[in-house]
Amino acid sequence: MAGKRIFIVEDEAILLCDLEDIVAELGFELAGSASSQDEAMDLLSAAPQIDVALLDLNLNGRTSYPIADRLIAAGVPVLFITGYGRRSLEGRFSECHVLQKPYDEARIADALGRLLGTHG
């Protein structure tokens, strides 16, 4: 996973910082991070190179679906993080990977490894 660029969207500041620390420990480079749907869409407009995205599903009452649509259209794999589980995803995202909250570094490493095809 070293050198891969990751984009993170999480609306809870403490969790966002935690995720940034975890992915840095795993060897990722941060392509960008956002705490809202609008902020994420603005950052994506700058067209950073992104290898994988980690998206909280619920962003202060809005979903991360528009962000996921844009990333998927660009060929970027998406990992949804949610406390609601896979059943909370809209059908068009049924093939996306999901990580249920609460999580830890090992579960994130495993999920990202599976998503990127580096193990499992």
Short mmCIF file of N, CA, C and O in Angstrom, two decimals:
data_model
loop_
_atom_site.label_atom_id
_atom_site.label_comp_id
_atom_site.label_asym_id
_atom_site.label_seq_id
_atom_site.Cartn_x
_atom_site.Cartn_y
_atom_site.Cartn_z
N MET A 1 0.82 -1.20 0.00
CA MET A 1 0.00 0.00 0.00
C MET A 1 0.86 1.26 0.00
O MET A 1 0.35 2.34 -0.17
N ALA A 2 2.14 1.07 0.17
CA ALA A 2 3.04 2.21 0.21
C ALA A 2 2.97 2.99 -1.10
O ALA A 2 2.99 2.41 -2.18
N GLY A 3 2.86 4.29 -0.96
CA GLY A 3 2.83 5.16 -2.13
C GLY A 3 1.46 5.35 -2.74
O GLY A 3 1.28 6.22 -3.59
N LYS A 4 0.48 4.55 -2.34
CA LYS A 4 -0.88 4.71 -2.86
C LYS A 4 -1.48 5.97 -2.25
O LYS A 4 -1.29 6.26 -1.07
N ARG A 5 -2.22 6.70 -3.07
CA ARG A 5 -2.83 7.96 -2.61
C ARG A 5 -4.29 7.72 -2.24
O ARG A 5 -5.06 7.20 -3.05
N ILE A 6 -4.64 8.13 -1.02
CA ILE A 6 -5.98 7.88 -0.49
C ILE A 6 -6.71 9.20 -0.23
O ILE A 6 -6.10 10.19 0.17
N PHE A 7 -7.99 9.19 -0.50
CA PHE A 7 -8.88 10.33 -0.28
C PHE A 7 -9.86 9.92 0.81
O PHE A 7 -10.48 8.85 0.71
N ILE A 8 -9.99 10.74 1.85
CA ILE A 8 -10.84 10.40 3.00
C ILE A 8 -11.93 11.45 3.17
O ILE A 8 -11.65 12.66 3.13
N VAL A 9 -13.16 10.98 3.41
CA VAL A 9 -14.26 11.87 3.74
C VAL A 9 -14.92 11.34 5.01
O VAL A 9 -15.43 10.21 5.03
N GLU A 10 -14.89 12.15 6.07
CA GLU A 10 -15.46 11.78 7.37
C GLU A 10 -15.88 13.08 8.06
O GLU A 10 -15.08 14.01 8.15
N ASP A 11 -17.13 13.14 8.53
CA ASP A 11 -17.64 14.38 9.10
C ASP A 11 -17.30 14.60 10.57
O ASP A 11 -17.41 15.71 11.07
N GLU A 12 -16.85 13.56 11.26
CA GLU A 12 -16.47 13.72 12.66
C GLU A 12 -14.96 13.98 12.73
O GLU A 12 -14.16 13.13 12.34
N ALA A 13 -14.59 15.16 13.25
CA ALA A 13 -13.19 15.61 13.24
C ALA A 13 -12.24 14.61 13.90
O ALA A 13 -11.16 14.34 13.38
N ILE A 14 -12.64 14.06 15.03
CA ILE A 14 -11.76 13.11 15.73
C ILE A 14 -11.55 11.86 14.89
O ILE A 14 -10.43 11.36 14.77
N LEU A 15 -12.62 11.36 14.26
CA LEU A 15 -12.49 10.17 13.42
C LEU A 15 -11.66 10.46 12.17
O LEU A 15 -10.89 9.61 11.72
N LEU A 16 -11.83 11.66 11.61
CA LEU A 16 -11.04 12.05 10.43
C LEU A 16 -9.55 12.05 10.77
O LEU A 16 -8.74 11.48 10.03
N CYS A 17 -9.19 12.66 11.89
CA CYS A 17 -7.78 12.67 12.31
C CYS A 17 -7.28 11.26 12.55
O CYS A 17 -6.15 10.92 12.17
N ASP A 18 -8.10 10.43 13.18
CA ASP A 18 -7.74 9.04 13.44
C ASP A 18 -7.49 8.30 12.13
O ASP A 18 -6.50 7.58 11.98
N LEU A 19 -8.39 8.46 11.16
CA LEU A 19 -8.23 7.81 9.86
C LEU A 19 -6.97 8.29 9.15
O LEU A 19 -6.24 7.48 8.54
N GLU A 20 -6.70 9.59 9.21
CA GLU A 20 -5.49 10.12 8.59
C GLU A 20 -4.25 9.49 9.21
O GLU A 20 -3.31 9.12 8.49
N ASP A 21 -4.25 9.34 10.53
CA ASP A 21 -3.11 8.71 11.21
C ASP A 21 -2.97 7.23 10.82
O ASP A 21 -1.87 6.76 10.55
N ILE A 22 -4.09 6.53 10.78
CA ILE A 22 -4.06 5.10 10.45
C ILE A 22 -3.53 4.88 9.04
O ILE A 22 -2.66 4.04 8.83
N VAL A 23 -4.05 5.62 8.07
CA VAL A 23 -3.59 5.38 6.69
C VAL A 23 -2.14 5.80 6.50
O VAL A 23 -1.43 5.18 5.71
N ALA A 24 -1.68 6.79 7.25
CA ALA A 24 -0.26 7.16 7.19
C ALA A 24 0.59 6.01 7.74
O ALA A 24 1.63 5.67 7.16
N GLU A 25 0.14 5.41 8.85
CA GLU A 25 0.84 4.25 9.43
C GLU A 25 0.89 3.09 8.45
O GLU A 25 1.84 2.31 8.44
N LEU A 26 -0.15 2.97 7.62
CA LEU A 26 -0.21 1.89 6.64
C LEU A 26 0.60 2.19 5.38
O LEU A 26 0.70 1.35 4.49
N GLY A 27 1.16 3.40 5.29
CA GLY A 27 2.02 3.74 4.16
C GLY A 27 1.35 4.51 3.04
O GLY A 27 1.97 4.76 2.01
N PHE A 28 0.09 4.90 3.23
CA PHE A 28 -0.59 5.68 2.20
C PHE A 28 -0.13 7.13 2.22
O PHE A 28 0.26 7.66 3.26
N GLU A 29 -0.23 7.77 1.07
CA GLU A 29 -0.08 9.21 0.98
C GLU A 29 -1.49 9.79 0.96
O GLU A 29 -2.39 9.23 0.33
N LEU A 30 -1.70 10.90 1.63
CA LEU A 30 -3.01 11.52 1.69
C LEU A 30 -3.22 12.39 0.45
O LEU A 30 -2.51 13.37 0.23
N ALA A 31 -4.19 12.00 -0.38
CA ALA A 31 -4.52 12.78 -1.57
C ALA A 31 -5.42 13.95 -1.21
O ALA A 31 -5.54 14.90 -1.97
N GLY A 32 -6.06 13.86 -0.05
CA GLY A 32 -6.95 14.90 0.43
C GLY A 32 -7.92 14.33 1.43
O GLY A 32 -8.14 13.12 1.48
N SER A 33 -8.46 15.23 2.26
CA SER A 33 -9.49 14.81 3.21
C SER A 33 -10.51 15.92 3.33
O SER A 33 -10.19 17.10 3.17
N ALA A 34 -11.74 15.51 3.60
CA ALA A 34 -12.85 16.48 3.69
C ALA A 34 -13.81 16.02 4.77
O ALA A 34 -13.87 14.83 5.10
N SER A 35 -14.57 16.98 5.29
CA SER A 35 -15.53 16.66 6.34
C SER A 35 -16.98 16.88 5.91
O SER A 35 -17.88 16.73 6.71
N SER A 36 -17.17 17.24 4.63
CA SER A 36 -18.53 17.43 4.13
C SER A 36 -18.60 17.06 2.66
O SER A 36 -17.57 16.98 1.97
N GLN A 37 -19.82 16.87 2.20
CA GLN A 37 -20.03 16.55 0.79
C GLN A 37 -19.51 17.68 -0.10
O GLN A 37 -18.81 17.43 -1.08
N ASP A 38 -19.86 18.92 0.25
CA ASP A 38 -19.43 20.06 -0.58
C ASP A 38 -17.91 20.21 -0.61
O ASP A 38 -17.33 20.43 -1.68
N GLU A 39 -17.28 20.08 0.55
CA GLU A 39 -15.83 20.19 0.61
C GLU A 39 -15.15 19.11 -0.23
O GLU A 39 -14.20 19.36 -0.97
N ALA A 40 -15.68 17.90 -0.14
CA ALA A 40 -15.12 16.79 -0.92
C ALA A 40 -15.25 17.03 -2.42
O ALA A 40 -14.30 16.82 -3.17
N MET A 41 -16.43 17.49 -2.84
CA MET A 41 -16.64 17.75 -4.27
C MET A 41 -15.72 18.85 -4.76
O MET A 41 -15.18 18.78 -5.87
N ASP A 42 -15.50 19.87 -3.94
CA ASP A 42 -14.57 20.94 -4.31
C ASP A 42 -13.15 20.41 -4.46
O ASP A 42 -12.45 20.75 -5.41
N LEU A 43 -12.73 19.57 -3.52
CA LEU A 43 -11.38 19.00 -3.59
C LEU A 43 -11.23 18.11 -4.82
O LEU A 43 -10.17 18.12 -5.47
N LEU A 44 -12.27 17.35 -5.15
CA LEU A 44 -12.20 16.49 -6.33
C LEU A 44 -12.11 17.31 -7.62
O LEU A 44 -11.53 16.84 -8.60
N SER A 45 -12.63 18.52 -7.61
CA SER A 45 -12.55 19.38 -8.78
C SER A 45 -11.11 19.79 -9.09
O SER A 45 -10.78 20.13 -10.22
N ALA A 46 -10.26 19.73 -8.07
CA ALA A 46 -8.84 20.05 -8.27
C ALA A 46 -8.11 18.89 -8.95
O ALA A 46 -6.93 19.01 -9.27
N ALA A 47 -8.84 17.78 -9.17
CA ALA A 47 -8.34 16.60 -9.89
C ALA A 47 -7.06 16.03 -9.31
O ALA A 47 -6.09 15.80 -10.02
N PRO A 48 -7.03 15.75 -7.99
CA PRO A 48 -5.85 15.08 -7.45
C PRO A 48 -5.81 13.63 -7.91
O PRO A 48 -6.85 13.06 -8.22
N GLN A 49 -4.61 13.06 -7.96
CA GLN A 49 -4.51 11.64 -8.27
C GLN A 49 -4.94 10.87 -7.03
O GLN A 49 -4.42 11.08 -5.93
N ILE A 50 -5.92 9.99 -7.19
CA ILE A 50 -6.44 9.20 -6.07
C ILE A 50 -6.43 7.73 -6.48
O ILE A 50 -6.92 7.38 -7.55
N ASP A 51 -5.86 6.90 -5.62
CA ASP A 51 -5.83 5.46 -5.88
C ASP A 51 -6.97 4.72 -5.21
O ASP A 51 -7.38 3.66 -5.67
N VAL A 52 -7.45 5.25 -4.09
CA VAL A 52 -8.52 4.62 -3.33
C VAL A 52 -9.18 5.69 -2.45
O VAL A 52 -8.54 6.67 -2.08
N ALA A 53 -10.47 5.50 -2.15
CA ALA A 53 -11.19 6.46 -1.31
C ALA A 53 -11.87 5.76 -0.15
O ALA A 53 -12.40 4.65 -0.30
N LEU A 54 -11.86 6.41 0.98
CA LEU A 54 -12.49 5.94 2.20
C LEU A 54 -13.59 6.95 2.54
O LEU A 54 -13.28 8.10 2.83
N LEU A 55 -14.85 6.56 2.43
CA LEU A 55 -15.96 7.50 2.57
C LEU A 55 -16.90 7.12 3.70
O LEU A 55 -17.46 6.01 3.70
N ASP A 56 -17.10 8.03 4.63
CA ASP A 56 -18.16 7.87 5.61
C ASP A 56 -19.47 8.01 4.84
O ASP A 56 -19.61 8.89 3.99
N LEU A 57 -20.42 7.14 5.10
CA LEU A 57 -21.68 7.17 4.35
C LEU A 57 -22.55 8.38 4.70
O LEU A 57 -23.05 9.06 3.82
N ASN A 58 -22.69 8.64 5.99
CA ASN A 58 -23.55 9.73 6.45
C ASN A 58 -22.71 10.93 6.81
O ASN A 58 -21.90 10.88 7.74
N LEU A 59 -22.91 12.03 6.09
CA LEU A 59 -22.15 13.26 6.32
C LEU A 59 -23.09 14.36 6.78
O LEU A 59 -23.67 15.09 5.98
N ASN A 60 -23.28 14.45 8.08
CA ASN A 60 -24.17 15.47 8.65
C ASN A 60 -25.54 15.47 7.98
O ASN A 60 -26.05 16.52 7.58
N GLY A 61 -26.14 14.30 7.83
CA GLY A 61 -27.47 14.19 7.26
C GLY A 61 -27.51 14.09 5.74
O GLY A 61 -28.57 13.91 5.16
N ARG A 62 -26.38 14.20 5.09
CA ARG A 62 -26.27 14.01 3.65
C ARG A 62 -25.46 12.74 3.41
O ARG A 62 -24.71 12.32 4.28
N THR A 63 -25.58 12.17 2.25
CA THR A 63 -24.80 10.96 1.97
C THR A 63 -23.54 11.31 1.17
O THR A 63 -23.43 12.40 0.60
N SER A 64 -22.66 10.35 1.13
CA SER A 64 -21.45 10.50 0.31
C SER A 64 -21.66 9.92 -1.09
O SER A 64 -20.70 9.79 -1.85
N TYR A 65 -22.89 9.60 -1.45
CA TYR A 65 -23.17 9.00 -2.76
C TYR A 65 -22.68 9.85 -3.94
O TYR A 65 -22.08 9.29 -4.87
N PRO A 66 -22.90 11.16 -3.97
CA PRO A 66 -22.39 11.93 -5.11
C PRO A 66 -20.86 11.87 -5.23
O PRO A 66 -20.32 11.84 -6.34
N ILE A 67 -20.19 11.82 -4.09
CA ILE A 67 -18.73 11.70 -4.09
C ILE A 67 -18.35 10.33 -4.64
O ILE A 67 -17.47 10.23 -5.51
N ALA A 68 -19.02 9.29 -4.17
CA ALA A 68 -18.75 7.93 -4.64
C ALA A 68 -19.01 7.81 -6.14
O ALA A 68 -18.21 7.21 -6.86
N ASP A 69 -20.11 8.37 -6.60
CA ASP A 69 -20.42 8.32 -8.04
C ASP A 69 -19.28 8.91 -8.86
O ASP A 69 -18.86 8.33 -9.87
N ARG A 70 -18.79 10.05 -8.42
CA ARG A 70 -17.72 10.73 -9.15
C ARG A 70 -16.42 9.91 -9.13
O ARG A 70 -15.74 9.79 -10.14
N LEU A 71 -16.09 9.37 -7.98
CA LEU A 71 -14.87 8.57 -7.86
C LEU A 71 -14.96 7.29 -8.68
O LEU A 71 -14.03 6.93 -9.40
N ILE A 72 -16.09 6.60 -8.57
CA ILE A 72 -16.27 5.35 -9.31
C ILE A 72 -16.21 5.60 -10.82
O ILE A 72 -15.61 4.82 -11.56
N ALA A 73 -16.82 6.70 -11.26
CA ALA A 73 -16.77 7.04 -12.69
C ALA A 73 -15.34 7.28 -13.16
O ALA A 73 -15.02 7.04 -14.33
N ALA A 74 -14.48 7.71 -12.24
CA ALA A 74 -13.07 7.94 -12.57
C ALA A 74 -12.22 6.68 -12.35
O ALA A 74 -11.00 6.72 -12.50
N GLY A 75 -12.87 5.57 -11.98
CA GLY A 75 -12.15 4.32 -11.80
C GLY A 75 -11.48 4.16 -10.45
O GLY A 75 -10.61 3.30 -10.29
N VAL A 76 -11.88 4.97 -9.47
CA VAL A 76 -11.28 4.91 -8.14
C VAL A 76 -12.10 3.96 -7.26
O VAL A 76 -13.31 4.13 -7.10
N PRO A 77 -11.46 2.95 -6.66
CA PRO A 77 -12.18 2.06 -5.75
C PRO A 77 -12.60 2.80 -4.48
O PRO A 77 -11.86 3.64 -3.96
N VAL A 78 -13.80 2.47 -3.99
CA VAL A 78 -14.39 3.15 -2.84
C VAL A 78 -14.63 2.16 -1.72
O VAL A 78 -15.16 1.07 -1.95
N LEU A 79 -14.26 2.55 -0.51
CA LEU A 79 -14.59 1.80 0.70
C LEU A 79 -15.49 2.69 1.54
O LEU A 79 -15.08 3.75 2.00
N PHE A 80 -16.75 2.27 1.70
CA PHE A 80 -17.68 3.00 2.56
C PHE A 80 -17.45 2.59 4.01
O PHE A 80 -17.30 1.39 4.29
N ILE A 81 -17.44 3.56 4.90
CA ILE A 81 -17.38 3.30 6.33
C ILE A 81 -18.70 3.78 6.91
O ILE A 81 -19.10 4.93 6.70
N THR A 82 -19.39 2.89 7.62
CA THR A 82 -20.71 3.24 8.14
C THR A 82 -21.03 2.44 9.39
O THR A 82 -20.58 1.31 9.53
N GLY A 83 -21.79 3.04 10.24
CA GLY A 83 -22.30 2.33 11.40
C GLY A 83 -23.59 1.60 11.09
O GLY A 83 -24.12 0.87 11.92
N TYR A 84 -24.10 1.80 9.89
CA TYR A 84 -25.40 1.25 9.52
C TYR A 84 -25.32 -0.08 8.79
O TYR A 84 -26.32 -0.74 8.57
N GLY A 85 -24.13 -0.49 8.35
CA GLY A 85 -23.96 -1.77 7.68
C GLY A 85 -24.27 -1.71 6.19
O GLY A 85 -24.73 -0.71 5.65
N ARG A 86 -23.99 -2.81 5.52
CA ARG A 86 -24.15 -2.92 4.07
C ARG A 86 -25.58 -2.65 3.62
O ARG A 86 -25.81 -2.06 2.58
N ARG A 87 -26.56 -3.06 4.41
CA ARG A 87 -27.96 -2.91 4.00
C ARG A 87 -28.38 -1.45 3.86
O ARG A 87 -29.39 -1.16 3.25
N SER A 88 -27.60 -0.54 4.41
CA SER A 88 -27.94 0.87 4.33
C SER A 88 -27.55 1.49 2.98
O SER A 88 -27.98 2.59 2.65
N LEU A 89 -26.74 0.78 2.19
CA LEU A 89 -26.30 1.31 0.89
C LEU A 89 -27.40 1.20 -0.15
O LEU A 89 -28.15 0.22 -0.18
N GLU A 90 -27.46 2.20 -1.02
CA GLU A 90 -28.36 2.13 -2.17
C GLU A 90 -27.88 1.00 -3.08
O GLU A 90 -26.69 0.71 -3.16
N GLY A 91 -28.82 0.39 -3.79
CA GLY A 91 -28.54 -0.76 -4.63
C GLY A 91 -27.40 -0.59 -5.62
O GLY A 91 -26.65 -1.52 -5.86
N ARG A 92 -27.27 0.60 -6.16
CA ARG A 92 -26.22 0.80 -7.17
C ARG A 92 -24.81 0.68 -6.59
O ARG A 92 -23.84 0.56 -7.33
N PHE A 93 -24.70 0.69 -5.27
CA PHE A 93 -23.41 0.56 -4.61
C PHE A 93 -23.22 -0.83 -3.99
O PHE A 93 -22.32 -1.03 -3.19
N SER A 94 -24.04 -1.77 -4.39
CA SER A 94 -24.01 -3.10 -3.78
C SER A 94 -22.67 -3.82 -3.98
O SER A 94 -22.32 -4.71 -3.21
N GLU A 95 -21.92 -3.45 -4.99
CA GLU A 95 -20.62 -4.08 -5.25
C GLU A 95 -19.48 -3.39 -4.50
O GLU A 95 -18.35 -3.90 -4.49
N CYS A 96 -19.75 -2.26 -3.87
CA CYS A 96 -18.70 -1.53 -3.14
C CYS A 96 -18.37 -2.24 -1.84
O CYS A 96 -19.20 -2.91 -1.24
N HIS A 97 -17.16 -2.06 -1.40
CA HIS A 97 -16.71 -2.60 -0.13
C HIS A 97 -17.26 -1.74 1.00
O HIS A 97 -17.38 -0.52 0.85
N VAL A 98 -17.57 -2.38 2.13
CA VAL A 98 -18.12 -1.69 3.29
C VAL A 98 -17.35 -2.11 4.53
O VAL A 98 -17.08 -3.30 4.71
N LEU A 99 -17.02 -1.15 5.36
CA LEU A 99 -16.41 -1.41 6.65
C LEU A 99 -17.33 -0.85 7.72
O LEU A 99 -17.67 0.34 7.68
N GLN A 100 -17.77 -1.71 8.61
CA GLN A 100 -18.70 -1.29 9.65
C GLN A 100 -17.95 -0.63 10.81
O GLN A 100 -16.90 -1.12 11.23
N LYS A 101 -18.49 0.50 11.28
CA LYS A 101 -17.97 1.12 12.49
C LYS A 101 -18.45 0.32 13.68
O LYS A 101 -19.55 -0.24 13.62
N PRO A 102 -17.71 0.24 14.75
CA PRO A 102 -16.38 0.82 14.96
C PRO A 102 -15.31 -0.02 14.26
O PRO A 102 -15.50 -1.21 14.00
N TYR A 103 -14.20 0.60 13.97
CA TYR A 103 -13.11 -0.06 13.26
C TYR A 103 -11.83 0.17 14.04
O TYR A 103 -11.77 0.96 14.98
N ASP A 104 -10.80 -0.54 13.62
CA ASP A 104 -9.46 -0.32 14.16
C ASP A 104 -8.48 -0.41 13.00
O ASP A 104 -8.87 -0.69 11.86
N GLU A 105 -7.21 -0.18 13.28
CA GLU A 105 -6.22 -0.17 12.21
C GLU A 105 -6.16 -1.50 11.46
O GLU A 105 -6.06 -1.52 10.23
N ALA A 106 -6.26 -2.60 12.19
CA ALA A 106 -6.18 -3.91 11.54
C ALA A 106 -7.34 -4.12 10.58
O ALA A 106 -7.14 -4.65 9.47
N ARG A 107 -8.54 -3.74 10.97
CA ARG A 107 -9.71 -3.91 10.09
C ARG A 107 -9.61 -3.00 8.88
O ARG A 107 -10.01 -3.38 7.77
N ILE A 108 -9.09 -1.79 9.06
CA ILE A 108 -8.92 -0.88 7.92
C ILE A 108 -7.86 -1.44 6.97
O ILE A 108 -8.05 -1.46 5.75
N ALA A 109 -6.77 -1.91 7.52
CA ALA A 109 -5.71 -2.50 6.69
C ALA A 109 -6.24 -3.68 5.89
O ALA A 109 -5.96 -3.81 4.69
N ASP A 110 -7.01 -4.54 6.55
CA ASP A 110 -7.58 -5.70 5.87
C ASP A 110 -8.53 -5.28 4.76
O ASP A 110 -8.45 -5.77 3.63
N ALA A 111 -9.43 -4.34 5.06
CA ALA A 111 -10.42 -3.88 4.06
C ALA A 111 -9.73 -3.22 2.88
O ALA A 111 -10.08 -3.49 1.72
N LEU A 112 -8.75 -2.38 3.14
CA LEU A 112 -8.06 -1.70 2.04
C LEU A 112 -7.21 -2.70 1.24
O LEU A 112 -7.11 -2.60 0.02
N GLY A 113 -6.62 -3.66 1.93
CA GLY A 113 -5.85 -4.70 1.23
C GLY A 113 -6.73 -5.50 0.29
O GLY A 113 -6.35 -5.80 -0.84
N ARG A 114 -7.92 -5.85 0.75
CA ARG A 114 -8.87 -6.59 -0.11
C ARG A 114 -9.30 -5.73 -1.29
O ARG A 114 -9.38 -6.20 -2.42
N LEU A 115 -9.58 -4.47 -1.01
CA LEU A 115 -10.04 -3.56 -2.05
C LEU A 115 -8.97 -3.36 -3.13
O LEU A 115 -9.27 -3.33 -4.32
N LEU A 116 -7.73 -3.27 -2.69
CA LEU A 116 -6.62 -3.03 -3.63
C LEU A 116 -6.01 -4.32 -4.15
O LEU A 116 -5.07 -4.29 -4.94
N GLY A 117 -6.53 -5.46 -3.68
CA GLY A 117 -6.04 -6.74 -4.17
C GLY A 117 -4.67 -7.12 -3.67
O GLY A 117 -3.96 -7.89 -4.32
N THR A 118 -4.27 -6.59 -2.50
CA THR A 118 -2.93 -6.91 -1.99
C THR A 118 -2.93 -8.11 -1.07
O THR A 118 -1.88 -8.62 -0.73
N HIS A 119 -4.14 -8.56 -0.63
CA HIS A 119 -4.26 -9.80 0.13
C HIS A 119 -5.73 -10.19 0.21
O HIS A 119 -6.60 -9.43 -0.13
N GLY A 120 -5.97 -11.39 0.76
CA GLY A 120 -7.31 -11.91 0.98
C GLY A 120 -8.02 -12.23 -0.26
O GLY A 120 -9.09 -12.59 -0.42
#
